[in-house]
DNA sequence: TCTGGGGTCCTAGGACCC
DNA sequence: TCTGGGGTCCTAGGACCC
């Protein structure tokens, strides 16, 4: 039996979620903005057709969007996360093995039926998902992940493919690969693109056929793997069991630039408490903390700074981490800078099952237990009543600097109270 | 005025050891 | 005048992803 690698993703996922939850914007131009209403991170197909580019700062396109009557939405990750869970559940039921790759994307292993045809399977899956959760998906089929990604690209791009494409079933792929520009290949970023262009490699077919020695010399195993995958030899395995997270990063841009150390410390305090709560949720401990901040990276006198500390004993205790991160925060603050962003990183995470206790010291163990219980209670209350219900003094704040989110359509599929009631007439 | 956030993997080079 | 060398481990930073 031959096997296929399949890549499945939601089309314009965030925009589709917004259209699903709000019928009044279906069939219309919609864009979704990143945190802080910074950039455009998703566009409905209608907005794309009107020429709205991806990844551009909102302020630059505000007027154009208004003129074109395009609907604006601040991002609503609670909604997207909930829709994602439903989507992945259906995929798990319909695939032999599934790797959840991101909020809107998965790789799967599928055994090919006797007639080798996966088209019917794909068509039924698409219909089921649209019927159950109202999100259109695309399906790309290949022998490897890189091939499946390319197939998915063709599934979307070529109208007559109507959302499903199987590249593995095509004997001579030259014409298809000639259509794929090198920078559209999964794993090729700006640096690689530049080098390929200099070498005269412009599309996937040329990349597949170039000297493998040359690509290996320049990009090491990463380049080598990419070429193998393109040729149809799988070397990026499917990962159905998610590996434990290795680090946690919590960072945000400020609504307005700040220049007071208290504000920076408030932000850092807030982020470390989010980070340590995440740690406890995943039953992990961190071995080191970094805090960082920077000014506007597009300005001439760009300033950035970071400071780190390795912990004596790995921990997930809010109080301890708060104290340390505030000390680090004081180190990175410099007056007269207009800071636009700050964040914390928790490094070298490990399971809390093997927590190292201080030997021969009953007093410390008692203290540890007390702290553990306190943290647990705070987590439970915050889960139930919202993230900031209970917190520690240094992070209770005037929210002057915190984030913009001016275009939120505040309906959540996870909160019945926000779902509108429809009265049949 | 306003330009996201959260990850992983890989590698070069420094620190350290014998 | 000559000023080891090879191995491992760790870290910072680069590149990429969605």
PDB file of N, CA, C and O in Angstrom, chain A residues 1 27 49 61 74 130 209 233 237 249 329-330 369 375 380 396 404 417:
ATOM      1  N   UNK A   1       0.847  -1.202   0.000  1.00  0.00           N
ATOM      2  CA  UNK A   1       0.000   0.000   0.000  1.00  0.00           C
ATOM      3  C   UNK A   1       0.884   1.255   0.000  1.00  0.00           C
ATOM      4  O   UNK A   1       1.827   1.343   0.768  1.00  0.00           O
ATOM      5  N   UNK A  27     -19.017  37.163   2.205  1.00  0.00           N
ATOM      6  CA  UNK A  27     -18.989  37.614   0.809  1.00  0.00           C
ATOM      7  C   UNK A  27     -18.454  39.025   0.649  1.00  0.00           C
ATOM      8  O   UNK A  27     -18.457  39.587  -0.430  1.00  0.00           O
ATOM      9  N   UNK A  49      -8.759  40.196  -3.556  1.00  0.00           N
ATOM     10  CA  UNK A  49      -9.054  40.571  -4.948  1.00  0.00           C
ATOM     11  C   UNK A  49      -9.064  42.083  -5.116  1.00  0.00           C
ATOM     12  O   UNK A  49      -8.798  42.593  -6.198  1.00  0.00           O
ATOM     13  N   UNK A  61      -2.709  51.700   5.380  1.00  0.00           N
ATOM     14  CA  UNK A  61      -3.779  51.293   4.465  1.00  0.00           C
ATOM     15  C   UNK A  61      -5.164  51.696   4.952  1.00  0.00           C
ATOM     16  O   UNK A  61      -6.171  51.373   4.321  1.00  0.00           O
ATOM     17  N   UNK A  74     -10.065  43.437  14.828  1.00  0.00           N
ATOM     18  CA  UNK A  74      -8.909  43.131  15.679  1.00  0.00           C
ATOM     19  C   UNK A  74      -8.874  41.625  15.868  1.00  0.00           C
ATOM     20  O   UNK A  74      -9.912  40.974  15.827  1.00  0.00           O
ATOM     21  N   UNK A 130     -16.865  22.030   5.967  1.00  0.00           N
ATOM     22  CA  UNK A 130     -17.624  23.252   5.682  1.00  0.00           C
ATOM     23  C   UNK A 130     -19.011  23.189   6.302  1.00  0.00           C
ATOM     24  O   UNK A 130     -19.503  24.158   6.866  1.00  0.00           O
ATOM     25  N   UNK A 209      16.577  20.460  -9.566  1.00  0.00           N
ATOM     26  CA  UNK A 209      17.578  19.905 -10.481  1.00  0.00           C
ATOM     27  C   UNK A 209      18.977  20.492 -10.309  1.00  0.00           C
ATOM     28  O   UNK A 209      19.900  20.099 -11.010  1.00  0.00           O
ATOM     29  N   UNK A 233      11.758  12.347  -1.764  1.00  0.00           N
ATOM     30  CA  UNK A 233      12.297  11.507  -0.691  1.00  0.00           C
ATOM     31  C   UNK A 233      12.031  12.193   0.639  1.00  0.00           C
ATOM     32  O   UNK A 233      12.549  13.268   0.903  1.00  0.00           O
ATOM     33  N   UNK A 237      10.021  14.172   9.069  1.00  0.00           N
ATOM     34  CA  UNK A 237       8.998  13.220   9.497  1.00  0.00           C
ATOM     35  C   UNK A 237       7.739  13.894  10.033  1.00  0.00           C
ATOM     36  O   UNK A 237       7.761  15.056  10.446  1.00  0.00           O
ATOM     37  N   UNK A 249       7.661  32.555  25.495  1.00  0.00           N
ATOM     38  CA  UNK A 249       7.921  33.983  25.292  1.00  0.00           C
ATOM     39  C   UNK A 249       6.605  34.726  25.427  1.00  0.00           C
ATOM     40  O   UNK A 249       5.601  34.330  24.842  1.00  0.00           O
ATOM     41  N   UNK A 329      14.617  43.793  34.896  1.00  0.00           N
ATOM     42  CA  UNK A 329      13.974  44.923  34.224  1.00  0.00           C
ATOM     43  C   UNK A 329      14.662  46.244  34.540  1.00  0.00           C
ATOM     44  O   UNK A 329      14.847  47.094  33.670  1.00  0.00           O
ATOM     45  N   UNK A 330      15.068  46.397  35.808  1.00  0.00           N
ATOM     46  CA  UNK A 330      15.771  47.634  36.195  1.00  0.00           C
ATOM     47  C   UNK A 330      17.084  47.770  35.437  1.00  0.00           C
ATOM     48  O   UNK A 330      17.507  48.872  35.103  1.00  0.00           O
ATOM     49  N   UNK A 369       5.885  24.225  49.548  1.00  0.00           N
ATOM     50  CA  UNK A 369       4.529  23.708  49.444  1.00  0.00           C
ATOM     51  C   UNK A 369       3.509  24.823  49.574  1.00  0.00           C
ATOM     52  O   UNK A 369       2.522  24.879  48.853  1.00  0.00           O
ATOM     53  N   UNK A 375       0.077  29.514  44.351  1.00  0.00           N
ATOM     54  CA  UNK A 375       0.076  29.638  42.894  1.00  0.00           C
ATOM     55  C   UNK A 375      -1.105  28.901  42.280  1.00  0.00           C
ATOM     56  O   UNK A 375      -1.762  29.392  41.368  1.00  0.00           O
ATOM     57  N   UNK A 380      -6.423  28.842  39.504  1.00  0.00           N
ATOM     58  CA  UNK A 380      -7.808  28.378  39.404  1.00  0.00           C
ATOM     59  C   UNK A 380      -8.761  29.569  39.331  1.00  0.00           C
ATOM     60  O   UNK A 380      -9.642  29.629  38.484  1.00  0.00           O
ATOM     61  N   UNK A 396      -0.335  45.319  39.023  1.00  0.00           N
ATOM     62  CA  UNK A 396      -1.676  45.916  38.971  1.00  0.00           C
ATOM     63  C   UNK A 396      -1.525  47.369  38.574  1.00  0.00           C
ATOM     64  O   UNK A 396      -0.821  48.134  39.212  1.00  0.00           O
ATOM     65  N   UNK A 404      -3.819  48.250  22.095  1.00  0.00           N
ATOM     66  CA  UNK A 404      -4.981  48.679  21.317  1.00  0.00           C
ATOM     67  C   UNK A 404      -5.703  47.463  20.769  1.00  0.00           C
ATOM     68  O   UNK A 404      -5.090  46.484  20.373  1.00  0.00           O
ATOM     69  N   UNK A 417     -22.609  33.735  26.776  1.00  0.00           N
ATOM     70  CA  UNK A 417     -23.206  35.040  27.052  1.00  0.00           C
ATOM     71  C   UNK A 417     -23.011  36.019  25.897  1.00  0.00           C
ATOM     72  O   UNK A 417     -23.766  36.982  25.754  1.00  0.00           O
TER      73      UNK A 417
END
